[in-house]
XYZ file of C-alpha atoms in Angstrom:
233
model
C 19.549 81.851 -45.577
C 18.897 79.082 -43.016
C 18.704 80.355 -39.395
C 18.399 83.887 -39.970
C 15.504 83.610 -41.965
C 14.309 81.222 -39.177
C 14.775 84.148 -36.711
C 12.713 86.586 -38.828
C 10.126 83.545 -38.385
C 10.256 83.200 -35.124
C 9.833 86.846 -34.694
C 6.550 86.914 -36.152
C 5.651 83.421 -34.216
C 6.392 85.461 -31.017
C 4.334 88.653 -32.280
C 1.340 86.375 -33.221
C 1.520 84.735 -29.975
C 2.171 88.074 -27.749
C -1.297 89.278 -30.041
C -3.249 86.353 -29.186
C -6.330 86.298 -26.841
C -4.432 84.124 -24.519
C -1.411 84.086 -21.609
C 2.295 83.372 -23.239
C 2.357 80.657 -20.388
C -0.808 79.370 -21.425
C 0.278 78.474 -25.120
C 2.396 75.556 -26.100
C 5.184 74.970 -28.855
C 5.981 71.328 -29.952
C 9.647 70.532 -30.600
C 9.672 67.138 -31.898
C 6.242 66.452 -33.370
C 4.521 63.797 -35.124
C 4.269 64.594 -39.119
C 2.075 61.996 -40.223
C -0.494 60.885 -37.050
C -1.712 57.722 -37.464
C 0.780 56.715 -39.951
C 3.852 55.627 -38.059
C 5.886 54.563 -40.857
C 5.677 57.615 -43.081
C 5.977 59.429 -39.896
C 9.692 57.920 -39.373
C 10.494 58.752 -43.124
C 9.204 62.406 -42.996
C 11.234 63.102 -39.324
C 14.066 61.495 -41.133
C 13.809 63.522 -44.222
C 13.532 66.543 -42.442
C 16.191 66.122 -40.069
C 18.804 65.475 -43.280
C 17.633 68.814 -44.916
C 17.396 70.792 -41.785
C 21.392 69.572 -41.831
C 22.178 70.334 -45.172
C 23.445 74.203 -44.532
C 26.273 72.152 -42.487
C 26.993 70.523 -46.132
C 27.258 74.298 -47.423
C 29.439 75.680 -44.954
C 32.030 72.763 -45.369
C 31.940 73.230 -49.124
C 32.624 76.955 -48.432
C 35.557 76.674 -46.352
C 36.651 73.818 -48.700
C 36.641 76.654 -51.489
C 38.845 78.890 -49.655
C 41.388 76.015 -49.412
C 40.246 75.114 -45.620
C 38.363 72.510 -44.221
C 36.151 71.591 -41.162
C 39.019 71.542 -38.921
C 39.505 75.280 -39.947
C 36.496 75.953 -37.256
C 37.899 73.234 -34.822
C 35.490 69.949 -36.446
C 37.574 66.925 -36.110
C 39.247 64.664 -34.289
C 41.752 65.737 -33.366
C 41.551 66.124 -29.719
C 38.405 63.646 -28.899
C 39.314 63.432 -25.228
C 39.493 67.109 -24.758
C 36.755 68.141 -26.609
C 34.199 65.234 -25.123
C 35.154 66.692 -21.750
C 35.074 70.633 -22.077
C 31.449 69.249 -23.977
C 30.392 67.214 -20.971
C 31.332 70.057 -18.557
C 29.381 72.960 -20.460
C 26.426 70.791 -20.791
C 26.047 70.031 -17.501
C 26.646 73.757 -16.541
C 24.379 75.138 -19.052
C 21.947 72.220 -19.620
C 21.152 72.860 -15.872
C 21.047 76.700 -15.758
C 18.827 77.196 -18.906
C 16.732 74.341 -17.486
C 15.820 76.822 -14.169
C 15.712 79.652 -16.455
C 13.266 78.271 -18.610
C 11.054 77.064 -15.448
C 11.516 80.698 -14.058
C 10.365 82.161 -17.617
C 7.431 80.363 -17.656
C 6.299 80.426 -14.519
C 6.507 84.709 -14.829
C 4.442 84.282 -17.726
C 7.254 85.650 -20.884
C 7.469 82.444 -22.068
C 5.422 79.718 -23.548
C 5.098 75.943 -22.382
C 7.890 74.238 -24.692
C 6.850 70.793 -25.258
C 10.270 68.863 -26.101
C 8.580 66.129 -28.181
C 5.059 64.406 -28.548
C 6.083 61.468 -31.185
C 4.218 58.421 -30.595
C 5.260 55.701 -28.355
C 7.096 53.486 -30.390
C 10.199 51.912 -31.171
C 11.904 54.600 -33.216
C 11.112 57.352 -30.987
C 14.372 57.898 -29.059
C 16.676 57.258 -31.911
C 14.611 59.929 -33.472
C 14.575 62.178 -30.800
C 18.716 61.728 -30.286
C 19.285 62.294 -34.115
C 17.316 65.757 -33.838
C 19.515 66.486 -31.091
C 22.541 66.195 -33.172
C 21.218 67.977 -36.085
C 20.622 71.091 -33.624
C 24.059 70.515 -32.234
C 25.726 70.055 -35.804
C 23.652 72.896 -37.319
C 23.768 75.416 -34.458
C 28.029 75.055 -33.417
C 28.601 74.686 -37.437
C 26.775 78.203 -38.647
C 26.536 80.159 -35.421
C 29.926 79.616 -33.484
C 32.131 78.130 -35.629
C 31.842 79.582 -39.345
C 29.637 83.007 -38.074
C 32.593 83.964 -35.843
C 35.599 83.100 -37.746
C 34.443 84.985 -41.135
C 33.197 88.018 -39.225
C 37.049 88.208 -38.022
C 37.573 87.744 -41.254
C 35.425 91.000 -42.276
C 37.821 92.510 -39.375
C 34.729 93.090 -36.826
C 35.518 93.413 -32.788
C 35.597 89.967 -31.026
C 32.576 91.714 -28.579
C 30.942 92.688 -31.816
C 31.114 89.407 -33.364
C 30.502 87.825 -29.797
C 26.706 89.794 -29.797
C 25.918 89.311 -33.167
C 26.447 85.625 -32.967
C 24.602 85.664 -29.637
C 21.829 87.468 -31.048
C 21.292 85.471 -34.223
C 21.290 82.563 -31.697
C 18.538 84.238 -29.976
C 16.837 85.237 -32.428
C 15.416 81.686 -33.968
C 14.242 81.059 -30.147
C 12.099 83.761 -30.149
C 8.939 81.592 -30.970
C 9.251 80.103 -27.502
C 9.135 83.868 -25.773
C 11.393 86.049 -24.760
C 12.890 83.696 -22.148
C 13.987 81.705 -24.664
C 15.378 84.273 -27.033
C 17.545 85.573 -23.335
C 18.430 82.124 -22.364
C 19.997 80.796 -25.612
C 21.295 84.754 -26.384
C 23.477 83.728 -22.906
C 24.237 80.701 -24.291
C 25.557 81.740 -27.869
C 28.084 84.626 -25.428
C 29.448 82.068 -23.312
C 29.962 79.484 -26.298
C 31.326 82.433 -28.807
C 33.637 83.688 -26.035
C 35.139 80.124 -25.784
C 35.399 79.333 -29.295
C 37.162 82.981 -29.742
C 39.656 81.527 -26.907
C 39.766 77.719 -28.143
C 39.389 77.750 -31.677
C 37.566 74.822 -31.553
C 33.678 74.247 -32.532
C 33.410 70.579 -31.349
C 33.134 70.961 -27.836
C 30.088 72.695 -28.191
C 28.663 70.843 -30.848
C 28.691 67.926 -28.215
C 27.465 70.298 -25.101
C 24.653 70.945 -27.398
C 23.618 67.917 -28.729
C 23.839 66.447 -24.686
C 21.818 69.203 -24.029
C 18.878 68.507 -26.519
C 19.000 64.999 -25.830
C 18.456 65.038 -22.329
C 15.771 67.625 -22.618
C 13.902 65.776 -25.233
C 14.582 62.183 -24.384
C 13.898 63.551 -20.175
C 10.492 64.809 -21.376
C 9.355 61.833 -22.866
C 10.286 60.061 -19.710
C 9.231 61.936 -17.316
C 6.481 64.059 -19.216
C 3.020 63.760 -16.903
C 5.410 62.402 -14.121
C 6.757 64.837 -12.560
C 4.831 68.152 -11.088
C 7.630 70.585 -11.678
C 7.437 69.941 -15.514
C 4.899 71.715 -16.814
């Protein structure tokens, strides 16, 4: 209902833009852009507002596990072991976050996947805080549905750890298509290695915080360093 129907959009993003009368690596997708240019105000309200709702399956999924008599912790979301969880988090980001970042560079530059423009929100003073809040809201979102919830109710259905391992990699894939097939590849590897470690740790929040480090250094880094550096495209 929520990211599967946004990989069935992404799908036909991708076909429109493999069909277009231009390169992949010559075509750009915006992240984090402005919704009301010109209008900086309303533009902080309508990132806001759509940040909350693009959030709200999170809501559902807690509400559904509350039904069966479980709760958030049934996935591994607490706090229960902050220490341990901030550091597996920190580790995978930095192992990941670095890897996808020369896989994406190595996409593009063969031409299978477009330029991904992390954000283009005007310069101003809620910018950042903006940027780090859609960071979580991938994090929370993504680690909620895909790894934590996805995996443990397939088990449920009695489906193959492997099997539950490539469907949650695929889904994961699947809503990246829109930036190419380099990015459907990149985060498919990322959904194995985070499925095969919540399989093993029963825990969702260390990769709810790898993710959200991830996204904020790659959208907060591009508005730093965006027309700064030559390696960026």
């Amino acid at each position: 209902m929520s990211l599967g129907a946004s990989g069935v959009s992404a799908l036909v993003s991708y076909i429109g833009s493999l069909t277009a009368h231009q390169s992949l690596g010559s075509q750009s997708v915006i992240l984090n852009g402005s919704r009301a240019p010109g209008r900086p105000l309303l533009d902080l309200f309508l990132q806001l507002v759509a940040i909350a709702s693009a959030a709200a399956p999170v809501l559902l999924v807690f509400y559904l596990l509350a039904r069966d008599g479980e709760g958030p912790s049934a996935i591994g979301v607490d706090f229960s072991q902050p220490w341990r969880d901030l550091r597996r988090g920190a580790a995978l980001a930095a192992v990941i976050g670095g890897a996808g970042l020369g896989l994406y560079l190595i996409a593009y530059k063969s031409g299978v996947a477009l330029n991904v423009v992390a954000e283009s929100l005007p310069d101003i003073w809620w910018r950042i805080p903006v940027l780090l809040l859609s960071a979580l809201q991938n994090g929370l979102l993504e680690e909620v549905l895909v790894t934590g919830y996805l995996l443990t109710r397939l088990k449920k259905l009695g489906v193959r750890s492997w099997q539950a391992v490539a469907i949650s990699a695929t889904l994961r894939g699947s809503y990246h298509l829109y930036q190419g097939l380099g990015g459907f590849l990149g985060n498919a590897a990322m959904g194995v290695i985070f499925a095969v470690l919540f399989l093993r740790w029963k825990r969702a929040t260390p990769m709810i915080i790898a993710h959200t480090l991830i996204d904020a250094v790659a959208f907060v880094g591009y508005a730093v360093l965006a027309g700064h550096v030559s390696w960026l495209p």
